Amino acid sequence: MKSQTLYIDTLDETVLWRNLKEGDEKAFSFLFEKYYGHLVRYGNSFSPFPEKVQDCVQDVFTDVWVYRQSLNDSVVVKAYLLSSVRKRIARLQERDHIFRKTTSMDSIEFLFDFSVEHQLISDEATEEKVSHLNELLNNLPTRQKEALYLRYHQGLSVEQIADMLQVNYQSANNLLHRAVVNLRKEWKGDLSLLFLLSSSLF
């Protein structure tokens, strides 16, 4: 365990990805352990069937290992894995007719429930306000909500979000901007909470 921890601490993800491509099982195992939970939670935002989501995530990692030599050298690992899970779930839903057939994810509802209490609540007095903020976040249009999730919860750049959503940079930036504008329209409380959220997005 100590040697595994040392290995993890001394290599960045660019090196880990390169090592994985060269067949390093420790690099693969580390990336699996680091991102498996994130990917499952993201996948669950598109599907009410957690077992199928877990299968999709495992299939993504299987493909990463099997086809590792043909993978792009320069990737942002987190963004690549999230995008791969998104595409695989879309194909699964299309195949199983869970949703109407589509060549994109545009018609699929993003089911994730925002809950930002642990980041924004500083005392009990703000609990009701943050609860209202969560409600506003969860009532956003699905594409705005997903863009906000990818930026706020997953820390992706606007460029990475655009790539995942298969839109151009300006469209992704517009989704984020409209999400914040919509929140500001409905928000009746202290603007400092919205400012804190907005500053973390841009």
PDB file of C-alpha atoms in Angstrom:
ATOM      1  CA  MET A   1       0.000   0.000   0.000  1.00  0.00           C
ATOM      2  CA  LYS A   2       2.832   2.401   0.868  1.00  0.00           C
ATOM      3  CA  SER A   3       4.577   1.830  -2.472  1.00  0.00           C
ATOM      4  CA  GLN A   4       1.261   2.357  -4.304  1.00  0.00           C
ATOM      5  CA  THR A   5       0.733   5.645  -2.438  1.00  0.00           C
ATOM      6  CA  LEU A   6       4.255   6.789  -3.298  1.00  0.00           C
ATOM      7  CA  TYR A   7       3.616   5.900  -6.930  1.00  0.00           C
ATOM      8  CA  ILE A   8       0.413   7.946  -6.944  1.00  0.00           C
ATOM      9  CA  ASP A   9       1.939  10.950  -5.211  1.00  0.00           C
ATOM     10  CA  THR A  10       4.920  11.239  -7.514  1.00  0.00           C
ATOM     11  CA  LEU A  11       3.197  11.023 -10.915  1.00  0.00           C
ATOM     12  CA  ASP A  12       0.799  13.494 -12.495  1.00  0.00           C
ATOM     13  CA  GLU A  13      -2.069  12.348 -14.678  1.00  0.00           C
ATOM     14  CA  THR A  14      -0.235  13.045 -17.927  1.00  0.00           C
ATOM     15  CA  VAL A  15       2.453  10.565 -16.899  1.00  0.00           C
ATOM     16  CA  LEU A  16      -0.115   8.104 -15.546  1.00  0.00           C
ATOM     17  CA  TRP A  17      -2.004   8.213 -18.850  1.00  0.00           C
ATOM     18  CA  ARG A  18       1.176   7.613 -20.804  1.00  0.00           C
ATOM     19  CA  ASN A  19       2.115   4.753 -18.497  1.00  0.00           C
ATOM     20  CA  LEU A  20      -1.345   3.258 -18.872  1.00  0.00           C
ATOM     21  CA  LYS A  21      -0.969   3.382 -22.652  1.00  0.00           C
ATOM     22  CA  GLU A  22       2.275   1.470 -22.241  1.00  0.00           C
ATOM     23  CA  GLY A  23       0.528  -1.252 -20.231  1.00  0.00           C
ATOM     24  CA  ASP A  24       1.155  -0.132 -16.654  1.00  0.00           C
ATOM     25  CA  GLU A  25      -1.560  -1.848 -14.586  1.00  0.00           C
ATOM     26  CA  LYS A  26      -0.858   0.316 -11.527  1.00  0.00           C
ATOM     27  CA  ALA A  27      -1.589   3.466 -13.524  1.00  0.00           C
ATOM     28  CA  PHE A  28      -4.820   1.936 -14.795  1.00  0.00           C
ATOM     29  CA  SER A  29      -5.870   0.823 -11.292  1.00  0.00           C
ATOM     30  CA  PHE A  30      -5.187   4.247  -9.826  1.00  0.00           C
ATOM     31  CA  LEU A  31      -7.248   6.043 -12.473  1.00  0.00           C
ATOM     32  CA  PHE A  32     -10.042   3.500 -12.032  1.00  0.00           C
ATOM     33  CA  GLU A  33     -10.136   3.986  -8.264  1.00  0.00           C
ATOM     34  CA  LYS A  34      -9.918   7.771  -8.562  1.00  0.00           C
ATOM     35  CA  TYR A  35     -12.693   8.267 -11.097  1.00  0.00           C
ATOM     36  CA  TYR A  36     -15.046   5.293 -10.813  1.00  0.00           C
ATOM     37  CA  GLY A  37     -17.302   6.961  -8.238  1.00  0.00           C
ATOM     38  CA  HIS A  38     -17.381  10.275 -10.142  1.00  0.00           C
ATOM     39  CA  LEU A  39     -18.354   8.506 -13.344  1.00  0.00           C
ATOM     40  CA  VAL A  40     -21.087   6.451 -11.715  1.00  0.00           C
ATOM     41  CA  ARG A  41     -22.625   9.547 -10.116  1.00  0.00           C
ATOM     42  CA  TYR A  42     -22.510  11.375 -13.443  1.00  0.00           C
ATOM     43  CA  GLY A  43     -24.011   8.398 -15.249  1.00  0.00           C
ATOM     44  CA  ASN A  44     -26.806   8.154 -12.709  1.00  0.00           C
ATOM     45  CA  SER A  45     -27.793  11.676 -13.735  1.00  0.00           C
ATOM     46  CA  PHE A  46     -28.949  10.263 -17.072  1.00  0.00           C
ATOM     47  CA  SER A  47     -30.443   6.938 -16.062  1.00  0.00           C
ATOM     48  CA  PRO A  48     -32.701   5.557 -13.318  1.00  0.00           C
ATOM     49  CA  PHE A  49     -30.966   2.184 -13.655  1.00  0.00           C
ATOM     50  CA  PRO A  50     -27.808   2.224 -11.492  1.00  0.00           C
ATOM     51  CA  GLU A  51     -26.779  -1.311 -12.453  1.00  0.00           C
ATOM     52  CA  LYS A  52     -26.715  -0.369 -16.123  1.00  0.00           C
ATOM     53  CA  VAL A  53     -24.770   2.788 -15.346  1.00  0.00           C
ATOM     54  CA  GLN A  54     -22.163   0.766 -13.459  1.00  0.00           C
ATOM     55  CA  ASP A  55     -21.909  -1.593 -16.419  1.00  0.00           C
ATOM     56  CA  CYS A  56     -21.374   1.368 -18.737  1.00  0.00           C
ATOM     57  CA  VAL A  57     -18.620   2.787 -16.535  1.00  0.00           C
ATOM     58  CA  GLN A  58     -16.897  -0.597 -16.315  1.00  0.00           C
ATOM     59  CA  ASP A  59     -17.183  -0.964 -20.090  1.00  0.00           C
ATOM     60  CA  VAL A  60     -15.512   2.426 -20.551  1.00  0.00           C
ATOM     61  CA  PHE A  61     -12.578   1.353 -18.404  1.00  0.00           C
ATOM     62  CA  THR A  62     -12.411  -1.982 -20.204  1.00  0.00           C
ATOM     63  CA  ASP A  63     -12.187  -0.174 -23.537  1.00  0.00           C
ATOM     64  CA  VAL A  64      -9.523   2.163 -22.160  1.00  0.00           C
ATOM     65  CA  TRP A  65      -7.384  -0.831 -21.244  1.00  0.00           C
ATOM     66  CA  VAL A  66      -8.071  -2.959 -24.322  1.00  0.00           C
ATOM     67  CA  TYR A  67      -7.582  -0.111 -26.791  1.00  0.00           C
ATOM     68  CA  ARG A  68      -4.988   1.783 -24.754  1.00  0.00           C
ATOM     69  CA  GLN A  69      -2.357   1.828 -27.495  1.00  0.00           C
ATOM     70  CA  SER A  70      -4.657   3.723 -29.849  1.00  0.00           C
ATOM     71  CA  LEU A  71      -5.722   6.349 -27.299  1.00  0.00           C
ATOM     72  CA  ASN A  72      -4.777   9.971 -27.821  1.00  0.00           C
ATOM     73  CA  ASP A  73      -1.620  10.935 -25.954  1.00  0.00           C
ATOM     74  CA  SER A  74      -2.889  14.373 -24.983  1.00  0.00           C
ATOM     75  CA  VAL A  75      -6.166  14.139 -23.090  1.00  0.00           C
ATOM     76  CA  VAL A  76      -7.600  15.621 -19.931  1.00  0.00           C
ATOM     77  CA  VAL A  77      -8.307  12.302 -18.235  1.00  0.00           C
ATOM     78  CA  LYS A  78     -11.374  13.370 -16.271  1.00  0.00           C
ATOM     79  CA  ALA A  79     -13.028  15.069 -19.232  1.00  0.00           C
ATOM     80  CA  TYR A  80     -12.244  12.123 -21.497  1.00  0.00           C
ATOM     81  CA  LEU A  81     -13.759   9.588 -19.098  1.00  0.00           C
ATOM     82  CA  LEU A  82     -16.865  11.686 -18.409  1.00  0.00           C
ATOM     83  CA  SER A  83     -17.426  12.144 -22.121  1.00  0.00           C
ATOM     84  CA  SER A  84     -16.945   8.426 -22.783  1.00  0.00           C
ATOM     85  CA  VAL A  85     -19.511   7.499 -20.123  1.00  0.00           C
ATOM     86  CA  ARG A  86     -21.958  10.049 -21.502  1.00  0.00           C
ATOM     87  CA  LYS A  87     -21.690   8.620 -25.029  1.00  0.00           C
ATOM     88  CA  ARG A  88     -21.962   5.016 -23.880  1.00  0.00           C
ATOM     89  CA  ILE A  89     -25.099   5.691 -21.853  1.00  0.00           C
ATOM     90  CA  ALA A  90     -26.621   7.504 -24.843  1.00  0.00           C
ATOM     91  CA  ARG A  91     -25.982   4.444 -27.013  1.00  0.00           C
ATOM     92  CA  LEU A  92     -27.410   2.148 -24.349  1.00  0.00           C
ATOM     93  CA  GLN A  93     -30.565   4.203 -23.986  1.00  0.00           C
ATOM     94  CA  GLU A  94     -30.973   4.357 -27.728  1.00  0.00           C
ATOM     95  CA  ARG A  95     -30.586   0.605 -28.019  1.00  0.00           C
ATOM     96  CA  ASP A  96     -32.946  -0.165 -25.146  1.00  0.00           C
ATOM     97  CA  HIS A  97     -35.538   2.402 -26.298  1.00  0.00           C
ATOM     98  CA  ILE A  98     -35.560   4.013 -22.843  1.00  0.00           C
ATOM     99  CA  PHE A  99     -35.864   7.309 -24.648  1.00  0.00           C
ATOM    100  CA  ARG A 100     -36.830   8.036 -28.213  1.00  0.00           C
ATOM    101  CA  LYS A 101     -34.080   7.313 -30.686  1.00  0.00           C
ATOM    102  CA  THR A 102     -31.719  10.207 -31.139  1.00  0.00           C
ATOM    103  CA  THR A 103     -28.227  10.822 -32.420  1.00  0.00           C
ATOM    104  CA  SER A 104     -27.446  13.190 -29.544  1.00  0.00           C
ATOM    105  CA  MET A 105     -28.083  13.634 -25.838  1.00  0.00           C
ATOM    106  CA  ASP A 106     -30.176  16.764 -26.361  1.00  0.00           C
ATOM    107  CA  SER A 107     -33.501  15.098 -25.555  1.00  0.00           C
ATOM    108  CA  ILE A 108     -32.314  13.206 -22.488  1.00  0.00           C
ATOM    109  CA  GLU A 109     -33.106  14.736 -19.127  1.00  0.00           C
ATOM    110  CA  PHE A 110     -30.223  15.466 -16.791  1.00  0.00           C
ATOM    111  CA  LEU A 111     -31.432  14.053 -13.473  1.00  0.00           C
ATOM    112  CA  PHE A 112     -28.712  15.248 -11.113  1.00  0.00           C
ATOM    113  CA  ASP A 113     -29.952  17.065  -7.996  1.00  0.00           C
ATOM    114  CA  PHE A 114     -27.768  19.979  -6.979  1.00  0.00           C
ATOM    115  CA  SER A 115     -26.974  20.211  -3.299  1.00  0.00           C
ATOM    116  CA  VAL A 116     -24.489  22.921  -2.439  1.00  0.00           C
ATOM    117  CA  GLU A 117     -25.094  23.240   1.303  1.00  0.00           C
ATOM    118  CA  HIS A 118     -21.689  21.952   2.332  1.00  0.00           C
ATOM    119  CA  GLN A 119     -19.975  24.628   0.277  1.00  0.00           C
ATOM    120  CA  LEU A 120     -22.163  27.652   0.915  1.00  0.00           C
ATOM    121  CA  ILE A 121     -23.670  27.300   4.400  1.00  0.00           C
ATOM    122  CA  SER A 122     -21.625  29.151   6.981  1.00  0.00           C
ATOM    123  CA  ASP A 123     -24.293  29.142   9.697  1.00  0.00           C
ATOM    124  CA  GLU A 124     -27.858  27.936  10.274  1.00  0.00           C
ATOM    125  CA  ALA A 125     -29.337  31.257   9.219  1.00  0.00           C
ATOM    126  CA  THR A 126     -28.329  30.660   5.600  1.00  0.00           C
ATOM    127  CA  GLU A 127     -29.829  27.156   5.379  1.00  0.00           C
ATOM    128  CA  GLU A 128     -33.221  28.274   4.065  1.00  0.00           C
ATOM    129  CA  LYS A 129     -31.631  30.543   1.467  1.00  0.00           C
ATOM    130  CA  VAL A 130     -29.336  27.812   0.196  1.00  0.00           C
ATOM    131  CA  SER A 131     -32.268  25.397   0.062  1.00  0.00           C
ATOM    132  CA  HIS A 132     -34.026  27.872  -2.225  1.00  0.00           C
ATOM    133  CA  LEU A 133     -30.875  28.220  -4.320  1.00  0.00           C
ATOM    134  CA  ASN A 134     -30.735  24.432  -4.719  1.00  0.00           C
ATOM    135  CA  GLU A 135     -34.348  24.467  -5.887  1.00  0.00           C
ATOM    136  CA  LEU A 136     -33.567  27.114  -8.489  1.00  0.00           C
ATOM    137  CA  LEU A 137     -30.538  25.156  -9.688  1.00  0.00           C
ATOM    138  CA  ASN A 138     -32.562  21.976 -10.073  1.00  0.00           C
ATOM    139  CA  ASN A 139     -35.301  23.797 -12.018  1.00  0.00           C
ATOM    140  CA  LEU A 140     -32.925  25.067 -14.704  1.00  0.00           C
ATOM    141  CA  PRO A 141     -33.319  23.748 -18.268  1.00  0.00           C
ATOM    142  CA  THR A 142     -31.541  20.411 -18.542  1.00  0.00           C
ATOM    143  CA  ARG A 143     -28.687  21.585 -20.780  1.00  0.00           C
ATOM    144  CA  GLN A 144     -27.957  24.596 -18.565  1.00  0.00           C
ATOM    145  CA  LYS A 145     -28.104  22.357 -15.531  1.00  0.00           C
ATOM    146  CA  GLU A 146     -25.648  19.865 -17.013  1.00  0.00           C
ATOM    147  CA  ALA A 147     -23.256  22.605 -18.139  1.00  0.00           C
ATOM    148  CA  LEU A 148     -23.367  24.070 -14.646  1.00  0.00           C
ATOM    149  CA  TYR A 149     -22.729  20.636 -13.133  1.00  0.00           C
ATOM    150  CA  LEU A 150     -19.717  20.000 -15.362  1.00  0.00           C
ATOM    151  CA  ARG A 151     -18.253  23.408 -14.536  1.00  0.00           C
ATOM    152  CA  TYR A 152     -19.172  23.603 -10.855  1.00  0.00           C
ATOM    153  CA  HIS A 153     -18.993  19.997  -9.674  1.00  0.00           C
ATOM    154  CA  GLN A 154     -16.459  18.524 -12.083  1.00  0.00           C
ATOM    155  CA  GLY A 155     -14.261  21.573 -12.627  1.00  0.00           C
ATOM    156  CA  LEU A 156     -14.149  21.274 -16.418  1.00  0.00           C
ATOM    157  CA  SER A 157     -13.164  24.205 -18.595  1.00  0.00           C
ATOM    158  CA  VAL A 158     -15.604  25.795 -21.020  1.00  0.00           C
ATOM    159  CA  GLU A 159     -13.668  24.196 -23.882  1.00  0.00           C
ATOM    160  CA  GLN A 160     -14.039  20.754 -22.313  1.00  0.00           C
ATOM    161  CA  ILE A 161     -17.745  21.288 -21.681  1.00  0.00           C
ATOM    162  CA  ALA A 162     -18.214  22.335 -25.308  1.00  0.00           C
ATOM    163  CA  ASP A 163     -16.499  19.169 -26.462  1.00  0.00           C
ATOM    164  CA  MET A 164     -18.619  16.971 -24.180  1.00  0.00           C
ATOM    165  CA  LEU A 165     -21.892  18.600 -25.217  1.00  0.00           C
ATOM    166  CA  GLN A 166     -20.805  18.647 -28.871  1.00  0.00           C
ATOM    167  CA  VAL A 167     -21.279  22.386 -29.240  1.00  0.00           C
ATOM    168  CA  ASN A 168     -18.884  25.225 -29.965  1.00  0.00           C
ATOM    169  CA  TYR A 169     -17.147  27.245 -27.277  1.00  0.00           C
ATOM    170  CA  GLN A 170     -19.558  30.181 -27.527  1.00  0.00           C
ATOM    171  CA  SER A 171     -22.600  27.929 -27.166  1.00  0.00           C
ATOM    172  CA  ALA A 172     -21.162  26.299 -24.048  1.00  0.00           C
ATOM    173  CA  ASN A 173     -20.306  29.688 -22.597  1.00  0.00           C
ATOM    174  CA  ASN A 174     -23.836  30.893 -23.393  1.00  0.00           C
ATOM    175  CA  LEU A 175     -25.335  27.907 -21.552  1.00  0.00           C
ATOM    176  CA  LEU A 176     -23.358  28.792 -18.441  1.00  0.00           C
ATOM    177  CA  HIS A 177     -24.148  32.483 -18.729  1.00  0.00           C
ATOM    178  CA  ARG A 178     -27.882  31.883 -19.231  1.00  0.00           C
ATOM    179  CA  ALA A 179     -27.918  29.539 -16.240  1.00  0.00           C
ATOM    180  CA  VAL A 180     -26.512  32.246 -13.988  1.00  0.00           C
ATOM    181  CA  VAL A 181     -28.814  34.884 -15.507  1.00  0.00           C
ATOM    182  CA  ASN A 182     -31.829  32.640 -14.873  1.00  0.00           C
ATOM    183  CA  LEU A 183     -30.753  32.153 -11.274  1.00  0.00           C
ATOM    184  CA  ARG A 184     -30.360  35.888 -10.767  1.00  0.00           C
ATOM    185  CA  LYS A 185     -33.846  36.539 -12.169  1.00  0.00           C
ATOM    186  CA  GLU A 186     -35.468  34.259  -9.608  1.00  0.00           C
ATOM    187  CA  TRP A 187     -33.179  34.819  -6.659  1.00  0.00           C
ATOM    188  CA  LYS A 188     -34.712  37.112  -4.027  1.00  0.00           C
ATOM    189  CA  GLY A 189     -32.160  36.681  -1.285  1.00  0.00           C
ATOM    190  CA  ASP A 190     -28.630  37.802  -0.536  1.00  0.00           C
ATOM    191  CA  LEU A 191     -26.669  38.166  -3.774  1.00  0.00           C
ATOM    192  CA  SER A 192     -23.480  37.004  -2.054  1.00  0.00           C
ATOM    193  CA  LEU A 193     -24.489  33.345  -2.441  1.00  0.00           C
ATOM    194  CA  LEU A 194     -25.069  33.768  -6.154  1.00  0.00           C
ATOM    195  CA  PHE A 195     -21.852  35.746  -6.455  1.00  0.00           C
ATOM    196  CA  LEU A 196     -19.964  32.902  -4.799  1.00  0.00           C
ATOM    197  CA  LEU A 197     -21.474  30.425  -7.233  1.00  0.00           C
ATOM    198  CA  SER A 198     -20.886  32.672 -10.245  1.00  0.00           C
ATOM    199  CA  SER A 199     -17.273  33.344  -9.314  1.00  0.00           C
ATOM    200  CA  SER A 200     -16.611  29.621  -9.156  1.00  0.00           C
ATOM    201  CA  LEU A 201     -17.988  29.155 -12.664  1.00  0.00           C
ATOM    202  CA  PHE A 202     -16.116  31.783 -14.660  1.00  0.00           C
TER     203      PHE A 202
END
